Tab-separated table of C-alpha atoms in Angstrom:
chain	number	residue	atom	x	y	z
T	27	UNK	CA	-96.264	62.305	59.925
T	28	UNK	CA	-96.094	58.540	59.344
T	29	UNK	CA	-98.512	55.628	59.317
T	30	UNK	CA	-96.757	52.317	59.893
T	31	UNK	CA	-98.481	49.121	58.779
T	32	UNK	CA	-97.446	45.471	59.043
T	33	UNK	CA	-97.106	43.774	55.697
T	34	UNK	CA	-99.808	41.210	54.892
T	35	UNK	CA	-100.121	39.089	51.733
T	36	UNK	CA	-103.022	41.169	50.397
T	37	UNK	CA	-100.546	44.077	50.070
T	38	UNK	CA	-98.101	42.105	47.885
T	39	UNK	CA	-98.865	43.996	44.663
T	40	UNK	CA	-98.446	47.384	46.323
T	41	UNK	CA	-95.219	46.218	47.961
T	42	UNK	CA	-93.810	44.847	44.693
T	43	UNK	CA	-94.679	47.980	42.708
T	44	UNK	CA	-92.796	50.104	45.242
T	45	UNK	CA	-89.730	47.834	45.087
T	46	UNK	CA	-89.698	48.024	41.284
T	47	UNK	CA	-89.795	51.848	41.366
T	48	UNK	CA	-87.377	52.290	44.293
T	49	UNK	CA	-83.861	53.709	44.204
T	50	UNK	CA	-82.257	50.808	46.032
T	51	UNK	CA	-84.529	47.787	45.707
T	52	UNK	CA	-83.729	44.541	43.899
T	53	UNK	CA	-85.857	41.548	42.979
T	54	UNK	CA	-84.803	39.882	46.240
T	55	UNK	CA	-87.294	42.223	47.969
T	56	UNK	CA	-90.124	41.193	45.665
T	57	UNK	CA	-92.534	39.149	47.753
T	58	UNK	CA	-92.423	36.343	45.173
T	59	UNK	CA	-88.769	35.942	46.140
T	60	UNK	CA	-88.961	36.770	49.843
T	61	UNK	CA	-91.850	34.457	50.564
T	62	UNK	CA	-90.483	31.268	49.020
T	63	UNK	CA	-89.058	30.413	52.456
T	64	UNK	CA	-91.704	32.166	54.573
T	65	UNK	CA	-92.147	29.073	56.766
T	66	UNK	CA	-88.584	29.502	58.099
T	67	UNK	CA	-89.032	33.056	59.395
T	68	UNK	CA	-91.669	34.962	61.324
T	69	UNK	CA	-92.107	37.922	59.015
T	70	UNK	CA	-92.475	41.373	60.593
T	71	UNK	CA	-91.992	43.524	57.501
T	72	UNK	CA	-93.300	47.090	57.636
T	73	UNK	CA	-94.804	49.487	55.116
T	74	UNK	CA	-94.306	53.154	56.020
T	75	UNK	CA	-96.776	55.731	54.673
T	76	UNK	CA	-96.097	59.452	54.667
T	77	UNK	CA	-99.004	61.787	53.939
T	78	UNK	CA	-101.006	58.699	52.920
T	79	UNK	CA	-98.476	57.653	50.262
T	80	UNK	CA	-96.194	54.663	50.553
T	81	UNK	CA	-92.796	56.100	51.480
T	82	UNK	CA	-90.586	53.174	52.561
T	83	UNK	CA	-90.506	49.420	53.115
T	84	UNK	CA	-88.616	47.548	55.811
T	85	UNK	CA	-88.168	43.821	55.061
T	86	UNK	CA	-87.608	42.188	58.436
T	87	UNK	CA	-88.449	39.258	60.667
T	88	UNK	CA	-88.755	38.774	64.401
T	89	UNK	CA	-87.221	36.187	66.705
T	90	UNK	CA	-87.049	36.020	70.487
T	91	UNK	CA	-88.016	39.654	71.026
T	92	UNK	CA	-85.533	40.950	68.444
T	93	UNK	CA	-86.113	42.516	65.004
T	94	UNK	CA	-83.772	41.466	62.194
T	95	UNK	CA	-83.255	42.861	58.737
T	96	UNK	CA	-84.674	39.823	56.989
T	97	UNK	CA	-82.453	36.867	57.830
T	98	UNK	CA	-83.395	35.103	54.627
T	99	UNK	CA	-81.751	37.834	52.527
T	100	UNK	CA	-78.106	38.743	51.970
T	101	UNK	CA	-78.772	42.436	52.496
T	102	UNK	CA	-81.683	44.477	53.763
T	103	UNK	CA	-82.576	47.771	55.328
T	104	UNK	CA	-85.114	50.359	54.241
T	105	UNK	CA	-86.204	50.279	50.603
T	106	UNK	CA	-86.892	53.871	49.529
T	107	UNK	CA	-87.471	56.026	46.477
T	108	UNK	CA	-86.020	59.359	45.348
T	109	UNK	CA	-88.149	61.273	47.882
T	110	UNK	CA	-86.176	59.869	50.825
T	111	UNK	CA	-83.678	62.312	52.353
T	112	UNK	CA	-81.380	62.128	55.362
T	113	UNK	CA	-83.878	64.150	57.383
T	114	UNK	CA	-86.912	62.058	56.471
T	115	UNK	CA	-85.067	58.773	57.104
T	116	UNK	CA	-84.101	60.013	60.576
T	117	UNK	CA	-87.774	60.693	61.241
T	118	UNK	CA	-88.710	57.318	59.762
T	119	UNK	CA	-86.357	55.480	62.092
T	120	UNK	CA	-87.761	57.365	65.090
T	121	UNK	CA	-91.331	56.423	64.149
T	122	UNK	CA	-90.503	52.794	63.387
T	123	UNK	CA	-88.467	52.398	66.581
T	124	UNK	CA	-91.351	53.817	68.603
T	125	UNK	CA	-93.614	51.209	67.007
T	126	UNK	CA	-91.162	48.423	67.802
T	127	UNK	CA	-90.894	49.554	71.423
T	128	UNK	CA	-94.675	49.646	71.756
T	129	UNK	CA	-94.771	46.071	70.482
T	130	UNK	CA	-92.290	44.954	73.129
T	131	UNK	CA	-89.167	44.473	71.031
T	132	UNK	CA	-85.829	45.268	72.667
T	133	UNK	CA	-83.197	45.204	69.933
T	134	UNK	CA	-82.720	45.613	66.176
T	135	UNK	CA	-80.129	44.044	63.881
T	136	UNK	CA	-79.952	46.029	60.657
T	137	UNK	CA	-78.254	45.183	57.343
T	138	UNK	CA	-77.958	48.216	55.045
T	139	UNK	CA	-77.744	47.496	51.357
T	140	UNK	CA	-74.193	47.789	49.968
T	141	UNK	CA	-73.841	50.974	47.945
T	142	UNK	CA	-73.127	49.169	44.675
T	143	UNK	CA	-76.819	48.172	44.544
T	144	UNK	CA	-78.049	51.786	44.717
T	145	UNK	CA	-79.515	53.263	41.541
T	146	UNK	CA	-79.364	56.640	43.302
T	147	UNK	CA	-77.416	57.457	46.488
T	148	UNK	CA	-79.266	55.788	49.359
T	149	UNK	CA	-77.071	55.902	52.457
T	150	UNK	CA	-79.639	57.935	54.383
T	151	UNK	CA	-80.250	54.919	56.598
T	152	UNK	CA	-76.575	54.629	57.574
T	153	UNK	CA	-76.599	58.275	58.634
T	154	UNK	CA	-79.805	57.782	60.633
T	155	UNK	CA	-78.373	54.679	62.317
T	156	UNK	CA	-75.556	56.853	63.662
T	157	UNK	CA	-77.371	60.021	64.693
T	158	UNK	CA	-80.760	58.634	65.806
T	159	UNK	CA	-80.220	55.002	66.779
T	160	UNK	CA	-76.652	55.220	68.115
T	161	UNK	CA	-76.100	51.883	66.413
T	162	UNK	CA	-72.827	50.028	66.541
T	163	UNK	CA	-71.175	48.066	63.764
T	164	UNK	CA	-71.182	44.415	64.834
T	165	UNK	CA	-70.253	42.497	61.692
T	166	UNK	CA	-68.487	43.188	58.405
T	167	UNK	CA	-67.989	40.835	55.465
T	168	UNK	CA	-65.818	41.704	52.485
T	169	UNK	CA	-67.037	41.082	48.965
T	170	UNK	CA	-64.970	41.155	45.764
T	171	UNK	CA	-66.367	43.463	43.077
T	172	UNK	CA	-65.290	44.334	39.553
T	173	UNK	CA	-66.100	47.738	38.039
T	174	UNK	CA	-67.072	46.679	34.537
T	175	UNK	CA	-66.146	50.067	33.043
T	176	UNK	CA	-62.740	49.917	34.752
T	177	UNK	CA	-61.757	46.271	34.717
T	178	UNK	CA	-58.390	45.215	36.059
T	179	UNK	CA	-56.309	42.655	34.223
T	180	UNK	CA	-56.622	39.042	35.282
T	181	UNK	CA	-53.789	37.737	37.421
T	182	UNK	CA	-51.400	35.415	35.597
T	183	UNK	CA	-52.721	32.448	37.608
T	184	UNK	CA	-56.195	33.098	36.167
T	185	UNK	CA	-54.905	33.678	32.632
T	186	UNK	CA	-53.000	30.392	32.825
T	187	UNK	CA	-56.285	28.652	33.565
T	188	UNK	CA	-57.994	30.442	30.673
T	189	UNK	CA	-55.314	29.255	28.247
T	190	UNK	CA	-55.506	25.689	29.552
T	191	UNK	CA	-59.310	25.578	29.157
T	192	UNK	CA	-59.112	27.030	25.649
T	193	UNK	CA	-56.594	24.383	24.602
T	194	UNK	CA	-59.011	21.756	25.886
T	195	UNK	CA	-61.765	23.096	23.636
T	196	UNK	CA	-64.155	23.965	26.458
T	197	UNK	CA	-67.289	25.987	25.697
T	198	UNK	CA	-69.264	28.474	27.782
T	199	UNK	CA	-73.004	28.662	27.320
T	200	UNK	CA	-76.128	29.611	29.211
T	201	UNK	CA	-77.823	26.529	30.588
T	202	UNK	CA	-80.973	25.242	32.244
T	203	UNK	CA	-79.223	22.195	33.727
T	204	UNK	CA	-79.729	23.193	37.344
T	205	UNK	CA	-79.671	19.624	38.601
T	206	UNK	CA	-76.266	18.983	37.017
T	207	UNK	CA	-74.860	22.177	38.500
T	208	UNK	CA	-76.366	21.396	41.906
T	209	UNK	CA	-74.673	18.011	41.960
T	210	UNK	CA	-71.292	19.703	41.432
T	211	UNK	CA	-72.116	22.403	43.992
T	212	UNK	CA	-73.344	20.029	46.695
T	213	UNK	CA	-70.357	17.712	46.295
T	214	UNK	CA	-67.957	20.643	46.679
T	215	UNK	CA	-69.654	22.165	49.713
T	216	UNK	CA	-69.918	18.813	51.469
T	217	UNK	CA	-66.305	17.874	50.789
T	218	UNK	CA	-64.729	21.225	51.669
T	219	UNK	CA	-66.990	22.654	54.382
T	220	UNK	CA	-69.439	19.898	55.373
T	221	UNK	CA	-72.156	22.338	54.286
T	222	UNK	CA	-75.126	22.503	51.937
T	223	UNK	CA	-76.315	25.244	49.568
T	224	UNK	CA	-78.663	27.785	51.140
T	225	UNK	CA	-81.235	26.859	48.498
T	226	UNK	CA	-82.348	23.404	47.466
T	227	UNK	CA	-82.359	22.714	43.743
T	228	UNK	CA	-86.181	22.678	43.858
T	229	UNK	CA	-86.214	26.127	45.470
T	230	UNK	CA	-83.805	27.512	42.900
T	231	UNK	CA	-85.866	25.989	40.099
T	232	UNK	CA	-88.949	27.719	41.535
T	233	UNK	CA	-87.180	31.084	41.872
T	234	UNK	CA	-85.662	30.855	38.414
T	235	UNK	CA	-89.126	30.203	36.968
T	236	UNK	CA	-90.469	33.274	38.778
T	237	UNK	CA	-87.519	35.491	37.760
T	238	UNK	CA	-86.177	34.097	34.464
T	239	UNK	CA	-84.537	37.379	33.422
T	240	UNK	CA	-82.891	37.969	36.790
T	241	UNK	CA	-81.662	34.457	37.676
T	242	UNK	CA	-79.455	32.816	35.062
T	243	UNK	CA	-77.092	29.853	34.964
T	244	UNK	CA	-73.893	29.809	32.888
T	245	UNK	CA	-71.849	26.628	32.570
T	246	UNK	CA	-68.505	25.490	31.190
T	247	UNK	CA	-68.770	22.322	29.091
T	248	UNK	CA	-66.491	19.715	27.586
T	249	UNK	CA	-68.801	18.543	24.854
T	250	UNK	CA	-71.980	17.810	26.793
T	251	UNK	CA	-70.212	17.283	30.126
T	252	UNK	CA	-70.649	20.145	32.610
T	253	UNK	CA	-67.418	21.012	34.407
T	254	UNK	CA	-68.529	24.033	36.420
T	255	UNK	CA	-70.765	27.043	36.450
T	256	UNK	CA	-72.254	29.990	38.250
T	257	UNK	CA	-75.751	31.159	39.149
T	258	UNK	CA	-76.023	34.873	38.401
T	259	UNK	CA	-78.470	37.255	40.077
T	260	UNK	CA	-78.991	40.271	37.804
T	261	UNK	CA	-80.161	43.452	39.509
T	262	UNK	CA	-80.337	46.985	38.047
T	263	UNK	CA	-76.752	47.854	39.045
T	264	UNK	CA	-75.061	44.566	39.853
T	265	UNK	CA	-74.408	41.128	38.410
T	266	UNK	CA	-73.959	38.952	41.503
T	267	UNK	CA	-72.592	35.411	41.591
T	268	UNK	CA	-74.989	33.644	43.935
T	269	UNK	CA	-73.182	30.307	43.548
T	270	UNK	CA	-69.888	29.283	41.902
T	271	UNK	CA	-68.641	25.726	41.653
T	272	UNK	CA	-66.568	23.385	39.500
T	273	UNK	CA	-65.957	19.648	39.426
T	274	UNK	CA	-62.543	18.269	40.329
T	275	UNK	CA	-61.704	17.988	36.628
T	276	UNK	CA	-62.983	21.506	36.026
T	277	UNK	CA	-60.763	22.871	38.779
T	278	UNK	CA	-57.700	21.178	37.343
T	279	UNK	CA	-58.299	22.446	33.820
T	280	UNK	CA	-59.371	26.086	34.269
T	281	UNK	CA	-63.126	25.749	33.704
T	282	UNK	CA	-64.021	28.648	35.987
T	283	UNK	CA	-61.222	30.813	34.634
T	284	UNK	CA	-62.653	30.435	31.123
T	285	UNK	CA	-66.183	30.993	32.442
T	286	UNK	CA	-65.349	34.309	34.100
T	287	UNK	CA	-63.182	35.423	31.198
T	288	UNK	CA	-66.328	35.029	29.098
T	289	UNK	CA	-68.664	36.724	31.582
T	290	UNK	CA	-66.370	39.649	32.386
T	291	UNK	CA	-64.741	40.249	29.004
T	292	UNK	CA	-66.928	38.818	26.256
T	293	UNK	CA	-70.565	38.547	27.342
T	294	UNK	CA	-71.258	42.277	26.955
T	295	UNK	CA	-72.900	42.650	30.365
T	296	UNK	CA	-74.201	46.209	30.511
T	297	UNK	CA	-74.038	46.706	34.261
T	298	UNK	CA	-71.772	48.907	36.376
T	299	UNK	CA	-70.658	46.178	38.784
T	300	UNK	CA	-69.914	42.460	38.882
T	301	UNK	CA	-69.981	41.223	42.468
T	302	UNK	CA	-68.378	37.882	43.341
T	303	UNK	CA	-69.878	37.953	46.833
T	304	UNK	CA	-68.264	37.465	50.212
T	305	UNK	CA	-65.528	35.008	51.099
T	306	UNK	CA	-65.858	34.634	54.866
T	307	UNK	CA	-65.654	31.366	56.711
T	308	UNK	CA	-68.910	30.200	58.255
T	309	UNK	CA	-69.647	32.037	61.530
T	310	UNK	CA	-66.438	34.068	61.188
T	311	UNK	CA	-65.195	37.372	59.805
T	312	UNK	CA	-61.999	35.722	58.600
T	313	UNK	CA	-61.841	35.303	54.847
T	314	UNK	CA	-61.093	32.036	53.113
T	315	UNK	CA	-57.762	33.003	51.581
T	316	UNK	CA	-57.967	30.618	48.618
T	317	UNK	CA	-61.465	31.799	47.709
T	318	UNK	CA	-60.759	35.525	47.904
T	319	UNK	CA	-57.439	34.972	46.071
T	320	UNK	CA	-59.373	33.520	43.144
T	321	UNK	CA	-61.884	36.396	43.081
T	322	UNK	CA	-59.165	39.025	43.354
T	323	UNK	CA	-57.382	37.282	40.498
T	324	UNK	CA	-60.328	38.196	38.266
T	325	UNK	CA	-59.930	41.859	39.251
T	326	UNK	CA	-62.306	41.927	42.225
T	327	UNK	CA	-61.661	44.488	44.946
T	328	UNK	CA	-63.254	45.055	48.326
T	329	UNK	CA	-66.826	46.175	48.986
T	330	UNK	CA	-68.096	45.718	52.546
T	331	UNK	CA	-71.357	44.135	53.638
T	332	UNK	CA	-72.079	45.528	57.130
T	333	UNK	CA	-74.463	44.722	59.970
T	334	UNK	CA	-75.471	47.068	62.794
T	335	UNK	CA	-77.101	46.571	66.154
T	336	UNK	CA	-78.981	48.976	68.411
T	337	UNK	CA	-81.166	48.819	71.490
T	338	UNK	CA	-84.710	50.147	71.440
C-alpha cells in the first residue's frame, strides 16, 4: 500500500508544498527552516507515498541506532493532510516501523504536535502510537496558552506592571533590532540559567529573512532604548513566543506587561491561540514557578507537549 522514501534535498519543493497544504504542518517543517542547522543532526526524514501520491511526511533524525522526531524542532510527528484517518495512520506506522527495523534501528522517540497547531483534527498518530506501537509516554512539558476568543483577565500583578509602564511613557512597536534584543536575551539566560539561546543571532537573522511574515520581533521602548521584547512565530493556528526577555530596568518597570497587553488585547491578532511556550527547567519536568506564574498572569492555561517512546 505504501512506498517509503528517504528525504533528499532534490525533493525539497515537493516536501514544502505538502507541508503548506497539510492539516497540521507549520513553517518549522519547511526545509528552509529545518535545514538551517542540518550539520547538527543526521537527518532521516521520510516521505510516505500511498497509491503513488504523497500521503505523509515524517521529520526525523537518527542517532546511535535510534530514530527521533526531529531533535532540532519543538514538536514533530507525522505531517498529514485531510485524507489521513485513524485507520490509514495505523497502517502507515506499521509500514514505517517495518522499514526502520529493516534498517537496523531499535527504538523510536516520537513527539506528536500539540493539538492547538492542528487546522483540522490530527490526533490519528496518538491513537496509532497506542494501538499499533504500544508506545509509552516518557516526557510531558506544560505550555501556557491563551484562547484569543476567550481571553481571561490579566492578574492584578500583571495589570500593575501595565499601569507602571504606561506612566513611564513606554511604546510598543514591531522592530528589526535583533542584535539589541539578543543582547538582552543572552544576558538574562547567562545570569539566570548559565545558558545560551538555542539560536544564534545570525541564525535568527537568516530564518527571519526566509520567513518574514512568520517570524516577527516586537519590542518595548523608552524613547529609542529597548527594554524588552519577544520573537513571535506565527503559524496558521497559533502565535507562539519563541523568545521573551527584558532588561533589568524593563523588568522593574513592567515592560513585558505592557508588551503582552498590546499583543493580546490591542494588536488584533486573528489567530485562535497565543502560546507562551513551556516553562520547564532544563533537563527536568519541573516548571520554573516564577516563569509559569508570569504566563498564567496573562491568562495562559495548560497545554501539554508530550513525547513517546517505543521499541521496534
